[in-house]
Amino acid sequence: MRIVVLAGGIGGARFLRGLKQAAPDAEITVIGNTGDDIHLFGLKVCPDLDTVMYTLGGGIHEEQGWGRAEETFTVKEELAAYGVGPEWFGLGDRDFATHIVRTQMLGAGYPLSAVTEALCTRWQPGVRLLPMTDDRVETHVVVDTAEGRKAVHFQEYWVGMRAAVDAHAVVPVGAEQAKPAPGVLDAIAQADVVLFPPSNPVVSVGTILAVPGIREAIAGAGVPVVGLSPLIGGAPVRGMADKVLAAIGVEATAAAVAAHYGSGLLDGWLVDTADAGTVPGVEAAGIRCRAVPLLMSDADTTAAMARAALTLAEEVRP
Ligand code: FO1
């Protein structure tokens, strides 16, 4: 079975671990969000691609869900000693090596997709990890600051400001000019099922869908598209998805996110048992809906979620 998964960071990566356990023989292609990418210290950092690669490759810092395990921060301390910031983004020594290799290869003319493939040769994530595009896309968030209303890089909003201020708009800068990376449209065309994991629907899945051609390819693939709600009981399980959902005028509920993706895209939607009351409403919107436990508390629960998504996909298969 060929499965395509649109993944962001922590939630998507954790779901993928369960999907691999639930469907060990499946051929999984991950279309990774690159809107979170940031240039720091002359290096290109790809947080969502690295989170998937490290999580599935066994190198992730498990509690954090990002960055490497057994990390040290000597380089970061030395940079701070020179007064070179930003200090709010915690890049560890092991993680720096990934960004140095990536930046070196990009500088030699390799596209991000080739660089990602090369990095995955070391990590063997057990999935094909494709960036959504090889072109530069950076998500910026419009906030009010002491200097007035301005757009800041997503990481500055998410990490630097801890999303403590309201987001007035979320803009994937460069998305309109971006092209799907090599292999992305083919993977969607050949997929037996497409999954939207519990990633951030605005800055992760939403950013991937903003690359011209990707949404259309998924909507037109004629195969089941099934999503899993990143919200349980009206709140994000982790992260601050509610902050960016508010920016686009979408209520932070499982049903509202399903409606946001729309029945033109989604065939099935899994909500947590806590939100079982929303099932009829989602089904009335033309999206088959089931309530199952969605808290990825351990590997077996996550695998059960993945199995439920694949089962729902078979139920809605045209
Ligand atoms: N998230 C934080 O909350 N604090 C950090 O200092 C931080 C550093 C960091 C470094 C590398 C990396 O790949 C991810 C990092 N993240 C950090 C997480 C990152 O902001 C998010 O994983 C994604 O951008 C959102 O999914």
Coordinates of C-alpha atoms in Angstrom, one line a residue, residues 37-218:
D37 CA 12.7 27.0 7.8
I38 CA 14.9 29.7 9.1
H39 CA 18.4 31.0 8.2
L40 CA 20.6 31.4 11.3
F41 CA 24.3 32.0 11.6
G42 CA 24.6 31.6 7.8
L43 CA 23.0 28.1 8.0
K44 CA 19.6 26.9 6.7
V45 CA 17.6 25.1 9.5
C46 CA 14.6 23.0 8.5
P47 CA 12.8 22.2 11.8
D48 CA 10.0 20.1 10.4
L49 CA 12.1 18.0 8.1
D50 CA 14.6 17.4 10.8
T51 CA 12.0 16.5 13.4
V52 CA 10.6 13.8 11.1
M53 CA 14.1 12.6 10.2
Y54 CA 15.3 12.5 13.8
T55 CA 12.1 11.1 15.2
L56 CA 11.9 8.2 12.7
G57 CA 15.7 7.8 12.6
G58 CA 16.0 7.4 16.4
G59 CA 17.9 10.6 17.1
I60 CA 15.2 12.9 18.5
H61 CA 15.1 14.5 21.9
E62 CA 11.9 12.6 22.9
E63 CA 10.5 14.9 25.6
Q64 CA 11.1 18.1 23.4
G65 CA 10.0 16.5 20.2
W66 CA 12.6 18.5 18.4
G67 CA 16.4 18.6 18.3
R68 CA 18.8 15.8 19.1
A69 CA 19.0 13.5 22.1
E70 CA 22.2 13.8 24.2
E71 CA 22.7 17.3 23.0
T72 CA 25.3 19.9 24.1
F73 CA 25.3 23.6 23.4
T74 CA 28.9 24.7 23.4
V75 CA 28.7 26.4 20.0
K76 CA 25.6 28.2 21.1
E77 CA 27.3 29.4 24.2
E78 CA 30.4 30.5 22.2
L79 CA 28.1 32.4 19.7
A80 CA 26.4 34.2 22.7
A81 CA 29.9 35.1 24.1
Y82 CA 30.5 36.9 20.8
G83 CA 27.1 38.6 21.3
V84 CA 25.9 36.8 18.2
G85 CA 22.2 36.0 18.5
P86 CA 19.4 35.0 18.4
E87 CA 19.7 33.3 21.7
W88 CA 16.0 32.2 21.8
F89 CA 16.5 29.4 19.2
G90 CA 18.2 26.5 20.9
L91 CA 20.6 25.0 18.3
G92 CA 22.7 22.2 19.8
D93 CA 26.1 21.0 18.7
R94 CA 24.9 17.8 17.1
D95 CA 22.1 19.6 15.3
F96 CA 24.6 22.2 13.9
A97 CA 26.2 19.4 12.0
T98 CA 23.0 18.7 10.1
H99 CA 22.6 22.4 9.2
I100 CA 26.3 22.7 8.1
V101 CA 26.0 19.7 5.8
R102 CA 22.7 20.9 4.4
T103 CA 24.0 24.5 3.8
Q104 CA 27.2 23.1 2.3
M105 CA 25.2 20.9 -0.2
L106 CA 22.7 23.8 -1.0
G107 CA 25.8 26.0 -1.7
A108 CA 27.1 23.3 -4.0
G109 CA 23.9 23.6 -6.0
Y110 CA 22.0 20.6 -4.7
P111 CA 18.2 21.2 -4.3
L112 CA 16.7 20.8 -0.9
S113 CA 15.0 17.5 -2.0
A114 CA 18.5 16.0 -2.8
V115 CA 20.0 17.3 0.4
T116 CA 17.1 15.8 2.4
E117 CA 17.6 12.5 0.7
A118 CA 21.3 12.6 1.5
L119 CA 20.7 13.4 5.2
C120 CA 18.2 10.6 5.4
T121 CA 20.8 8.1 4.1
R122 CA 22.4 8.4 7.5
W123 CA 19.1 8.4 9.5
Q124 CA 17.2 5.7 7.5
P125 CA 13.8 7.0 8.7
G126 CA 12.0 4.2 6.9
V127 CA 9.9 6.7 4.8
R128 CA 10.6 8.8 1.8
L129 CA 10.9 12.3 3.1
L130 CA 10.3 15.0 0.5
P131 CA 10.2 18.7 1.2
M132 CA 7.0 20.3 -0.1
T133 CA 9.1 22.4 -2.4
D134 CA 12.7 23.1 -3.3
D135 CA 11.9 26.8 -3.4
R136 CA 12.2 29.2 -0.5
V137 CA 8.9 29.5 1.5
E138 CA 9.0 31.2 4.9
T139 CA 6.0 31.5 7.1
H140 CA 5.7 35.0 8.7
V141 CA 3.2 36.0 11.3
V142 CA 1.7 39.5 11.6
V143 CA 1.7 40.8 15.2
D144 CA 1.4 44.0 17.1
T145 CA 4.7 45.1 18.8
A146 CA 5.9 48.2 20.5
E147 CA 7.0 49.4 17.1
G148 CA 3.5 48.8 15.7
R149 CA 2.1 46.0 13.6
K150 CA 4.7 44.0 11.7
A151 CA 5.4 40.6 10.2
V152 CA 7.9 38.4 12.1
H153 CA 9.4 35.1 11.1
F154 CA 7.3 32.1 12.3
Q155 CA 10.1 30.9 14.6
E156 CA 10.4 34.3 16.2
Y157 CA 6.7 34.3 16.9
W158 CA 6.5 30.6 18.0
V159 CA 9.8 30.3 20.0
G160 CA 10.9 33.9 20.5
M161 CA 7.6 35.2 21.6
R162 CA 6.1 31.9 22.7
A163 CA 3.1 32.9 20.6
A164 CA 2.1 35.1 23.6
V165 CA 0.7 37.8 21.4
D166 CA -2.3 37.5 19.0
A167 CA -1.4 36.6 15.4
H168 CA -3.3 38.9 13.0
A169 CA -2.3 37.0 9.9
V170 CA -0.1 34.0 8.9
V171 CA 1.6 34.4 5.5
P172 CA 3.6 31.7 3.8
V173 CA 6.0 34.1 2.0
G174 CA 7.0 32.8 -1.4
A175 CA 4.3 30.0 -1.6
E176 CA 2.6 31.4 -4.7
Q177 CA 5.9 31.2 -6.7
A178 CA 6.9 27.8 -5.3
K179 CA 6.7 24.6 -7.2
P180 CA 6.1 21.1 -5.7
A181 CA 9.4 19.4 -5.1
P182 CA 10.4 16.6 -7.5
G183 CA 8.4 13.5 -6.7
V184 CA 5.6 15.2 -4.7
L185 CA 2.9 15.2 -7.4
D186 CA 3.9 11.7 -8.6
A187 CA 3.7 10.4 -5.0
I188 CA 0.2 11.9 -4.7
A189 CA -0.9 10.5 -8.1
Q190 CA 0.3 7.0 -7.1
A191 CA -1.0 7.0 -3.6
D192 CA -3.6 4.6 -2.3
V193 CA -4.4 6.9 0.6
V194 CA -3.5 10.4 1.7
L195 CA -3.3 11.2 5.4
F196 CA -3.3 14.6 7.2
P197 CA -1.7 13.7 10.6
P198 CA -2.4 15.8 13.8
S199 CA -0.1 18.5 12.6
N200 CA -0.8 22.2 12.8
P201 CA -3.6 22.8 10.2
V202 CA -2.5 26.4 9.5
V203 CA 1.4 26.5 9.6
S204 CA 2.1 22.9 8.8
V205 CA -0.6 21.2 6.6
G206 CA -1.9 24.6 5.5
T207 CA 1.5 25.7 4.3
I208 CA 2.0 22.5 2.3
L209 CA -1.4 23.0 0.7
A210 CA -0.5 26.5 -0.2
V211 CA 2.1 25.3 -2.7
P212 CA 0.3 25.6 -6.0
G213 CA -0.7 22.2 -7.4
I214 CA -0.5 20.2 -4.2
R215 CA -4.1 20.8 -2.9
E216 CA -5.4 20.3 -6.4
A217 CA -3.5 17.0 -6.8
I218 CA -4.8 15.7 -3.5

